[in-house]
Amino acid sequence: MAELLDIFKDFPIINFDTKKQHLLNIVSKRYPNNIKLHEMVREFQKSKTVVSPYEFPLSDDFVDTINSTFDEQDIENLIQRRLDDQNEELKKDYDYRVNAVTNQYNNFVRIWEVYESDLKLISKQIGNEIKTEAINQLITKLKDELDLIE
């Protein structure tokens, strides 16, 4: 098995999971007693990986920088900075998705208001009341949930 590892040692790391594992291996070998650094790398491993911009935060350049840096404090700073950057990108992504859902909700409410006013006119014309209370309750509940998320 060691021979096989020697053969593949110069191949590039090809995906985020192996890059995360590579970071853990480097930290474990170089600094086995640095608990803070181990925790940061484990946090890195557990977090979702942002893939936009390209290969962020585990670009080949970043992995190469970690490989070539031997100062423990520098590695801590590099990983912490990259972890903070990744968390910021995840927050932007989350905010974008919440904003998109809120916009869809607002569009739905505008359409529903027009539809509901048309229903009132139709109800008067046909003499039957079309009940919309259940839908209005769901709309209110959805709005409350969206407010909690924001």
GROMACS .gro file of N, CA and C in nm:
model
  450
    1MET      N    1   0.082  -0.120   0.000
    1MET     CA    2   0.000   0.000   0.000
    1MET      C    3   0.087   0.126   0.000
    2ALA      N    4   0.197   0.121   0.073
    2ALA     CA    5   0.286   0.237   0.078
    2ALA      C    6   0.343   0.267  -0.060
    3GLU      N    7   0.371   0.162  -0.138
    3GLU     CA    8   0.423   0.183  -0.273
    3GLU      C    9   0.320   0.254  -0.360
    4LEU      N   10   0.196   0.215  -0.345
    4LEU     CA   11   0.089   0.277  -0.422
    4LEU      C   12   0.075   0.425  -0.384
    5LEU      N   13   0.083   0.455  -0.256
    5LEU     CA   14   0.077   0.594  -0.211
    5LEU      C   15   0.193   0.675  -0.267
    6ASP      N   16   0.311   0.614  -0.273
    6ASP     CA   17   0.427   0.683  -0.330
    6ASP      C   18   0.406   0.714  -0.477
    7ILE      N   19   0.344   0.622  -0.548
    7ILE     CA   20   0.319   0.643  -0.691
    7ILE      C   21   0.225   0.762  -0.713
    8PHE      N   22   0.120   0.772  -0.628
    8PHE     CA   23   0.018   0.875  -0.649
    8PHE      C   24   0.046   1.006  -0.575
    9LYS      N   25   0.155   1.014  -0.501
    9LYS     CA   26   0.177   1.132  -0.417
    9LYS      C   27   0.191   1.262  -0.496
   10ASP      N   28   0.238   1.255  -0.619
   10ASP     CA   29   0.257   1.377  -0.698
   10ASP      C   30   0.136   1.412  -0.784
   11PHE      N   31   0.033   1.329  -0.782
   11PHE     CA   32  -0.088   1.360  -0.859
   11PHE      C   33  -0.164   1.473  -0.790
   12PRO      N   34  -0.232   1.555  -0.868
   12PRO     CA   35  -0.308   1.664  -0.805
   12PRO      C   36  -0.428   1.609  -0.728
   13ILE      N   37  -0.467   1.682  -0.627
   13ILE     CA   38  -0.586   1.646  -0.549
   13ILE      C   39  -0.706   1.690  -0.632
   14ILE      N   40  -0.803   1.601  -0.651
   14ILE     CA   41  -0.902   1.629  -0.754
   14ILE      C   42  -1.039   1.674  -0.705
   15ASN      N   43  -1.072   1.656  -0.579
   15ASN     CA   44  -1.203   1.705  -0.538
   15ASN      C   45  -1.198   1.762  -0.397
   16PHE      N   46  -1.309   1.824  -0.356
   16PHE     CA   47  -1.310   1.894  -0.229
   16PHE      C   48  -1.291   1.800  -0.111
   17ASP      N   49  -1.353   1.684  -0.115
   17ASP     CA   50  -1.339   1.592  -0.002
   17ASP      C   51  -1.195   1.546   0.016
   18THR      N   52  -1.128   1.516  -0.094
   18THR     CA   53  -0.988   1.474  -0.081
   18THR      C   54  -0.900   1.592  -0.039
   19LYS      N   55  -0.935   1.712  -0.084
   19LYS     CA   56  -0.859   1.830  -0.041
   19LYS      C   57  -0.878   1.854   0.109
   20LYS      N   58  -1.001   1.837   0.155
   20LYS     CA   59  -1.026   1.853   0.299
   20LYS      C   60  -0.950   1.747   0.378
   21GLN      N   61  -0.951   1.625   0.327
   21GLN     CA   62  -0.877   1.518   0.394
   21GLN      C   63  -0.727   1.546   0.391
   22HIS      N   64  -0.680   1.601   0.281
   22HIS     CA   65  -0.539   1.636   0.268
   22HIS      C   66  -0.499   1.740   0.373
   23LEU      N   67  -0.585   1.841   0.393
   23LEU     CA   68  -0.557   1.941   0.496
   23LEU      C   69  -0.548   1.876   0.634
   24LEU      N   70  -0.640   1.786   0.661
   24LEU     CA   71  -0.639   1.717   0.790
   24LEU      C   72  -0.512   1.634   0.806
   25ASN      N   73  -0.470   1.568   0.700
   25ASN     CA   74  -0.348   1.487   0.705
   25ASN      C   75  -0.225   1.574   0.732
   26ILE      N   76  -0.217   1.689   0.664
   26ILE     CA   77  -0.103   1.779   0.685
   26ILE      C   78  -0.098   1.825   0.830
   27VAL      N   79  -0.212   1.870   0.879
   27VAL     CA   80  -0.217   1.921   1.017
   27VAL      C   81  -0.186   1.810   1.117
   28SER      N   82  -0.240   1.692   1.093
   28SER     CA   83  -0.217   1.580   1.185
   28SER      C   84  -0.070   1.540   1.190
   29LYS      N   85  -0.005   1.539   1.074
   29LYS     CA   86   0.136   1.498   1.070
   29LYS      C   87   0.227   1.606   1.127
   30ARG      N   88   0.204   1.730   1.086
   30ARG     CA   89   0.296   1.837   1.127
   30ARG      C   90   0.272   1.884   1.271
   31TYR      N   91   0.146   1.892   1.309
   31TYR     CA   92   0.113   1.952   1.439
   31TYR      C   93   0.014   1.864   1.514
   32PRO      N   94   0.058   1.748   1.558
   32PRO     CA   95  -0.035   1.653   1.622
   32PRO      C   96  -0.093   1.704   1.754
   33ASN      N   97  -0.029   1.802   1.817
   33ASN     CA   98  -0.076   1.850   1.948
   33ASN      C   99  -0.154   1.981   1.941
   34ASN      N  100  -0.169   2.038   1.823
   34ASN     CA  101  -0.240   2.165   1.810
   34ASN      C  102  -0.390   2.140   1.795
   35ILE      N  103  -0.458   2.139   1.907
   35ILE     CA  104  -0.601   2.107   1.908
   35ILE      C  105  -0.683   2.212   1.834
   36LYS      N  106  -0.646   2.339   1.850
   36LYS     CA  107  -0.719   2.447   1.783
   36LYS      C  108  -0.714   2.429   1.631
   37LEU      N  109  -0.598   2.400   1.579
   37LEU     CA  110  -0.582   2.380   1.435
   37LEU      C  111  -0.660   2.259   1.387
   38HIS      N  112  -0.658   2.153   1.464
   38HIS     CA  113  -0.736   2.033   1.429
   38HIS      C  114  -0.886   2.064   1.425
   39GLU      N  115  -0.933   2.142   1.522
   39GLU     CA  116  -1.074   2.178   1.526
   39GLU      C  117  -1.113   2.264   1.407
   40MET      N  118  -1.025   2.357   1.369
   40MET     CA  119  -1.054   2.441   1.252
   40MET      C  120  -1.064   2.358   1.126
   41VAL      N  121  -0.972   2.264   1.109
   41VAL     CA  122  -0.975   2.180   0.989
   41VAL      C  123  -1.099   2.090   0.991
   42ARG      N  124  -1.135   2.040   1.107
   42ARG     CA  125  -1.256   1.957   1.116
   42ARG      C  126  -1.381   2.040   1.086
   43GLU      N  127  -1.382   2.164   1.131
   43GLU     CA  128  -1.494   2.254   1.098
   43GLU      C  129  -1.499   2.276   0.948
   44PHE      N  130  -1.383   2.293   0.890
   44PHE     CA  131  -1.371   2.306   0.745
   44PHE      C  132  -1.428   2.183   0.676
   45GLN      N  133  -1.393   2.065   0.727
   45GLN     CA  134  -1.440   1.940   0.668
   45GLN      C  135  -1.591   1.927   0.676
   46LYS      N  136  -1.650   1.967   0.786
   46LYS     CA  137  -1.793   1.948   0.808
   46LYS      C  138  -1.878   2.049   0.734
   47SER      N  139  -1.822   2.166   0.705
   47SER     CA  140  -1.902   2.271   0.644
   47SER      C  141  -1.927   2.239   0.497
   48LYS      N  142  -2.037   2.297   0.448
   48LYS     CA  143  -2.063   2.285   0.305
   48LYS      C  144  -1.952   2.356   0.231
   49THR      N  145  -1.924   2.309   0.112
   49THR     CA  146  -1.819   2.372   0.032
   49THR      C  147  -1.884   2.459  -0.075
   50VAL      N  148  -1.846   2.584  -0.076
   50VAL     CA  149  -1.895   2.675  -0.178
   50VAL      C  150  -1.814   2.649  -0.304
   51VAL      N  151  -1.879   2.634  -0.416
   51VAL     CA  152  -1.806   2.606  -0.539
   51VAL      C  153  -1.802   2.726  -0.632
   52SER      N  154  -1.856   2.838  -0.590
   52SER     CA  155  -1.850   2.958  -0.670
   52SER      C  156  -1.797   3.069  -0.581
   53PRO      N  157  -1.700   3.145  -0.617
   53PRO     CA  158  -1.621   3.136  -0.738
   53PRO      C  159  -1.544   3.005  -0.748
   54TYR      N  160  -1.491   2.980  -0.865
   54TYR     CA  161  -1.434   2.850  -0.901
   54TYR      C  162  -1.343   2.796  -0.792
   55GLU      N  163  -1.378   2.677  -0.747
   55GLU     CA  164  -1.301   2.601  -0.648
   55GLU      C  165  -1.278   2.674  -0.517
   56PHE      N  166  -1.360   2.772  -0.489
   56PHE     CA  167  -1.346   2.841  -0.361
   56PHE      C  168  -1.405   2.753  -0.253
   57PRO      N  169  -1.348   2.737  -0.139
   57PRO     CA  170  -1.228   2.797  -0.085
   57PRO      C  171  -1.106   2.707  -0.100
   58LEU      N  172  -1.123   2.590  -0.160
   58LEU     CA  173  -1.012   2.494  -0.166
   58LEU      C  174  -0.947   2.492  -0.303
   59SER      N  175  -0.903   2.607  -0.346
   59SER     CA  176  -0.836   2.614  -0.475
   59SER      C  177  -0.702   2.542  -0.467
   60ASP      N  178  -0.651   2.507  -0.582
   60ASP     CA  179  -0.519   2.442  -0.586
   60ASP      C  180  -0.412   2.533  -0.527
   61ASP      N  181  -0.424   2.664  -0.552
   61ASP     CA  182  -0.328   2.760  -0.495
   61ASP      C  183  -0.329   2.757  -0.343
   62PHE      N  184  -0.449   2.748  -0.286
   62PHE     CA  185  -0.459   2.745  -0.140
   62PHE      C  186  -0.395   2.618  -0.085
   63VAL      N  187  -0.425   2.505  -0.146
   63VAL     CA  188  -0.366   2.378  -0.102
   63VAL      C  189  -0.214   2.383  -0.116
   64ASP      N  190  -0.165   2.439  -0.227
   64ASP     CA  191  -0.020   2.453  -0.246
   64ASP      C  192   0.042   2.544  -0.139
   65THR      N  193  -0.028   2.651  -0.106
   65THR     CA  194   0.022   2.742  -0.002
   65THR      C  195   0.032   2.671   0.132
   66ILE      N  196  -0.070   2.593   0.165
   66ILE     CA  197  -0.067   2.517   0.290
   66ILE      C  198   0.049   2.417   0.288
   67ASN      N  199   0.066   2.350   0.174
   67ASN     CA  200   0.176   2.253   0.162
   67ASN      C  201   0.312   2.317   0.181
   68SER      N  202   0.326   2.440   0.135
   68SER     CA  203   0.458   2.504   0.140
   68SER      C  204   0.479   2.591   0.264
   69THR      N  205   0.378   2.602   0.349
   69THR     CA  206   0.390   2.682   0.471
   69THR      C  207   0.414   2.590   0.589
   70PHE      N  208   0.517   2.621   0.665
   70PHE     CA  209   0.551   2.533   0.777
   70PHE      C  210   0.536   2.602   0.913
   71ASP      N  211   0.509   2.731   0.912
   71ASP     CA  212   0.489   2.800   1.038
   71ASP      C  213   0.347   2.772   1.089
   72GLU      N  214   0.339   2.722   1.208
   72GLU     CA  215   0.211   2.679   1.265
   72GLU      C  216   0.110   2.795   1.272
   73GLN      N  217   0.155   2.910   1.316
   73GLN     CA  218   0.066   3.026   1.327
   73GLN      C  219   0.019   3.073   1.190
   74ASP      N  220   0.108   3.070   1.091
   74ASP     CA  221   0.069   3.109   0.955
   74ASP      C  222  -0.039   3.016   0.900
   75ILE      N  223  -0.023   2.887   0.925
   75ILE     CA  224  -0.123   2.791   0.878
   75ILE      C  225  -0.257   2.815   0.948
   76GLU      N  226  -0.251   2.840   1.079
   76GLU     CA  227  -0.375   2.871   1.152
   76GLU      C  228  -0.444   2.993   1.091
   77ASN      N  229  -0.365   3.097   1.065
   77ASN     CA  230  -0.422   3.219   1.007
   77ASN      C  231  -0.479   3.195   0.869
   78LEU      N  232  -0.406   3.121   0.786
   78LEU     CA  233  -0.455   3.092   0.651
   78LEU      C  234  -0.587   3.014   0.654
   79ILE      N  235  -0.591   2.911   0.736
   79ILE     CA  236  -0.711   2.829   0.742
   79ILE      C  237  -0.827   2.907   0.802
   80GLN      N  238  -0.800   2.984   0.907
   80GLN     CA  239  -0.906   3.063   0.969
   80GLN      C  240  -0.961   3.166   0.871
   81ARG      N  241  -0.872   3.234   0.799
   81ARG     CA  242  -0.916   3.333   0.701
   81ARG      C  243  -1.001   3.268   0.592
   82ARG      N  244  -0.956   3.153   0.545
   82ARG     CA  245  -1.030   3.084   0.439
   82ARG      C  246  -1.164   3.031   0.491
   83LEU      N  247  -1.165   2.985   0.614
   83LEU     CA  248  -1.289   2.938   0.675
   83LEU      C  249  -1.387   3.055   0.691
   84ASP      N  250  -1.337   3.170   0.733
   84ASP     CA  251  -1.421   3.289   0.744
   84ASP      C  252  -1.475   3.330   0.607
   85ASP      N  253  -1.389   3.325   0.506
   85ASP     CA  254  -1.432   3.357   0.369
   85ASP      C  255  -1.541   3.261   0.323
   86GLN      N  256  -1.521   3.133   0.352
   86GLN     CA  257  -1.620   3.034   0.311
   86GLN      C  258  -1.753   3.059   0.381
   87ASN      N  259  -1.747   3.087   0.511
   87ASN     CA  260  -1.870   3.114   0.585
   87ASN      C  261  -1.941   3.238   0.531
   88GLU      N  262  -1.865   3.337   0.490
   88GLU     CA  263  -1.924   3.457   0.430
   88GLU      C  264  -1.991   3.424   0.297
   89GLU      N  265  -1.927   3.341   0.216
   89GLU     CA  266  -1.987   3.299   0.089
   89GLU      C  267  -2.114   3.217   0.113
   90LEU      N  268  -2.112   3.130   0.214
   90LEU     CA  269  -2.231   3.053   0.247
   90LEU      C  270  -2.344   3.144   0.292
   91LYS      N  271  -2.310   3.247   0.370
   91LYS     CA  272  -2.411   3.342   0.415
   91LYS      C  273  -2.471   3.417   0.296
   92LYS      N  274  -2.387   3.459   0.203
   92LYS     CA  275  -2.437   3.527   0.082
   92LYS      C  276  -2.531   3.436   0.004
   93ASP      N  277  -2.492   3.309  -0.009
   93ASP     CA  278  -2.575   3.212  -0.080
   93ASP      C  279  -2.709   3.194  -0.008
   94TYR      N  280  -2.705   3.181   0.123
   94TYR     CA  281  -2.827   3.166   0.202
   94TYR      C  282  -2.916   3.289   0.187
   95ASP      N  283  -2.856   3.409   0.200
   95ASP     CA  284  -2.934   3.532   0.185
   95ASP      C  285  -2.996   3.542   0.046
   96TYR      N  286  -2.922   3.502  -0.056
   96TYR     CA  287  -2.974   3.505  -0.193
   96TYR      C  288  -3.096   3.413  -0.205
   97ARG      N  289  -3.086   3.293  -0.147
   97ARG     CA  290  -3.197   3.199  -0.156
   97ARG      C  291  -3.319   3.248  -0.079
   98VAL      N  292  -3.297   3.303   0.039
   98VAL     CA  293  -3.409   3.357   0.117
   98VAL      C  294  -3.474   3.472   0.041
   99ASN      N  295  -3.393   3.557  -0.017
   99ASN     CA  296  -3.444   3.670  -0.095
   99ASN      C  297  -3.525   3.621  -0.215
  100ALA      N  298  -3.478   3.516  -0.281
  100ALA     CA  299  -3.550   3.461  -0.396
  100ALA      C  300  -3.686   3.406  -0.353
  101VAL      N  301  -3.690   3.334  -0.241
  101VAL     CA  302  -3.817   3.281  -0.191
  101VAL      C  303  -3.911   3.395  -0.152
  102THR      N  304  -3.857   3.498  -0.088
  102THR     CA  305  -3.939   3.613  -0.050
  102THR      C  306  -3.996   3.682  -0.173
  103ASN      N  307  -3.915   3.697  -0.277
  103ASN     CA  308  -3.965   3.758  -0.402
  103ASN      C  309  -4.075   3.673  -0.464
  104GLN      N  310  -4.057   3.541  -0.464
  104GLN     CA  311  -4.161   3.454  -0.518
  104GLN      C  312  -4.288   3.466  -0.436
  105TYR      N  313  -4.273   3.474  -0.305
  105TYR     CA  314  -4.389   3.491  -0.218
  105TYR      C  315  -4.462   3.621  -0.252
  106ASN      N  316  -4.386   3.731  -0.264
  106ASN     CA  317  -4.447   3.861  -0.296
  106ASN      C  318  -4.519   3.858  -0.430
  107ASN      N  319  -4.459   3.792  -0.529
  107ASN     CA  320  -4.526   3.777  -0.659
  107ASN      C  321  -4.655   3.698  -0.645
  108PHE      N  322  -4.650   3.591  -0.567
  108PHE     CA  323  -4.769   3.510  -0.546
  108PHE      C  324  -4.880   3.591  -0.479
  109VAL      N  325  -4.843   3.671  -0.379
  109VAL     CA  326  -4.943   3.752  -0.308
  109VAL      C  327  -5.009   3.851  -0.404
  110ARG      N  328  -4.931   3.915  -0.489
  110ARG     CA  329  -4.989   4.009  -0.586
  110ARG      C  330  -5.086   3.937  -0.680
  111ILE      N  331  -5.046   3.822  -0.729
  111ILE     CA  332  -5.134   3.744  -0.818
  111ILE      C  333  -5.259   3.700  -0.743
  112TRP      N  334  -5.241   3.655  -0.618
  112TRP     CA  335  -5.354   3.609  -0.538
  112TRP      C  336  -5.453   3.722  -0.512
  113GLU      N  337  -5.403   3.843  -0.484
  113GLU     CA  338  -5.492   3.956  -0.458
  113GLU      C  339  -5.579   3.987  -0.579
  114VAL      N  340  -5.520   3.984  -0.697
  114VAL     CA  341  -5.598   4.005  -0.821
  114VAL      C  342  -5.700   3.892  -0.838
  115TYR      N  343  -5.656   3.771  -0.819
  115TYR     CA  344  -5.743   3.654  -0.833
  115TYR      C  345  -5.858   3.660  -0.732
  116GLU      N  346  -5.826   3.698  -0.609
  116GLU     CA  347  -5.928   3.703  -0.504
  116GLU      C  348  -6.031   3.812  -0.533
  117SER      N  349  -5.988   3.925  -0.583
  117SER     CA  350  -6.086   4.030  -0.618
  117SER      C  351  -6.174   3.985  -0.734
  118ASP      N  352  -6.116   3.911  -0.828
  118ASP     CA  353  -6.197   3.855  -0.937
  118ASP      C  354  -6.296   3.752  -0.884
  119LEU      N  355  -6.254   3.674  -0.785
  119LEU     CA  356  -6.343   3.574  -0.726
  119LEU      C  357  -6.464   3.641  -0.660
  120LYS      N  358  -6.443   3.754  -0.596
  120LYS     CA  359  -6.554   3.825  -0.532
  120LYS      C  360  -6.655   3.870  -0.636
  121LEU      N  361  -6.606   3.920  -0.748
  121LEU     CA  362  -6.697   3.961  -0.855
  121LEU      C  363  -6.773   3.842  -0.911
  122ILE      N  364  -6.702   3.732  -0.933
  122ILE     CA  365  -6.765   3.611  -0.986
  122ILE      C  366  -6.867   3.557  -0.887
  123SER      N  367  -6.833   3.559  -0.758
  123SER     CA  368  -6.925   3.510  -0.655
  123SER      C  369  -7.056   3.588  -0.656
  124LYS      N  370  -7.045   3.720  -0.672
  124LYS     CA  371  -7.166   3.803  -0.678
  124LYS      C  372  -7.249   3.768  -0.801
  125GLN      N  373  -7.181   3.744  -0.913
  125GLN     CA  374  -7.252   3.715  -1.038
  125GLN      C  375  -7.323   3.581  -1.035
  126ILE      N  376  -7.259   3.479  -0.977
  126ILE     CA  377  -7.320   3.346  -0.978
  126ILE      C  378  -7.404   3.320  -0.853
  127GLY      N  379  -7.392   3.408  -0.754
  127GLY     CA  380  -7.474   3.392  -0.635
  127GLY      C  381  -7.417   3.296  -0.532
  128ASN      N  382  -7.305   3.238  -0.555
  128ASN     CA  383  -7.240   3.150  -0.457
  128ASN      C  384  -7.111   3.216  -0.409
  129GLU      N  385  -7.088   3.202  -0.278
  129GLU     CA  386  -6.963   3.257  -0.223
  129GLU      C  387  -6.852   3.153  -0.237
  130ILE      N  388  -6.745   3.193  -0.298
  130ILE     CA  389  -6.628   3.105  -0.310
  130ILE      C  390  -6.539   3.134  -0.191
  131LYS      N  391  -6.513   3.032  -0.109
  131LYS     CA  392  -6.441   3.052   0.017
  131LYS      C  393  -6.290   3.047  -0.007
  132THR      N  394  -6.224   3.147   0.047
  132THR     CA  395  -6.078   3.157   0.031
  132THR      C  396  -6.007   3.170   0.165
  133GLU      N  397  -6.077   3.150   0.275
  133GLU     CA  398  -6.017   3.169   0.407
  133GLU      C  399  -5.896   3.077   0.429
  134ALA      N  400  -5.909   2.951   0.387
  134ALA     CA  401  -5.800   2.855   0.409
  134ALA      C  402  -5.673   2.900   0.336
  135ILE      N  403  -5.689   2.948   0.214
  135ILE     CA  404  -5.573   2.994   0.138
  135ILE      C  405  -5.514   3.119   0.204
  136ASN      N  406  -5.599   3.209   0.250
  136ASN     CA  407  -5.550   3.330   0.318
  136ASN      C  408  -5.476   3.294   0.446
  137GLN      N  409  -5.523   3.194   0.518
  137GLN     CA  410  -5.453   3.150   0.639
  137GLN      C  411  -5.315   3.093   0.605
  138LEU      N  412  -5.308   3.015   0.497
  138LEU     CA  413  -5.179   2.961   0.454
  138LEU      C  414  -5.083   3.071   0.412
  139ILE      N  415  -5.136   3.172   0.343
  139ILE     CA  416  -5.052   3.285   0.301
  139ILE      C  417  -4.997   3.358   0.424
  140THR      N  418  -5.081   3.379   0.523
  140THR     CA  419  -5.037   3.445   0.646
  140THR      C  420  -4.933   3.362   0.719
  141LYS      N  421  -4.957   3.231   0.726
  141LYS     CA  422  -4.861   3.142   0.793
  141LYS      C  423  -4.726   3.142   0.720
  142LEU      N  424  -4.730   3.138   0.586
  142LEU     CA  425  -4.606   3.142   0.508
  142LEU      C  426  -4.532   3.273   0.531
  143LYS      N  427  -4.604   3.383   0.536
  143LYS     CA  428  -4.541   3.513   0.560
  143LYS      C  429  -4.474   3.515   0.698
  144ASP      N  430  -4.543   3.460   0.798
  144ASP     CA  431  -4.484   3.454   0.932
  144ASP      C  432  -4.355   3.372   0.932
  145GLU      N  433  -4.356   3.259   0.861
  145GLU     CA  434  -4.235   3.175   0.853
  145GLU      C  435  -4.122   3.248   0.782
  146LEU      N  436  -4.155   3.318   0.674
  146LEU     CA  437  -4.052   3.395   0.602
  146LEU      C  438  -3.994   3.505   0.690
  147ASP      N  439  -4.079   3.569   0.768
  147ASP     CA  440  -4.030   3.673   0.859
  147ASP      C  441  -3.933   3.616   0.962
  148LEU      N  442  -3.960   3.494   1.008
  148LEU     CA  443  -3.870   3.430   1.104
  148LEU      C  444  -3.734   3.399   1.041
  149ILE      N  445  -3.735   3.361   0.914
  149ILE     CA  446  -3.610   3.327   0.844
  149ILE      C  447  -3.526   3.452   0.822
  150GLU      N  448  -3.590   3.559   0.781
  150GLU     CA  449  -3.516   3.683   0.753
  150GLU      C  450  -3.462   3.737   0.881
   0.00000   0.00000   0.00000
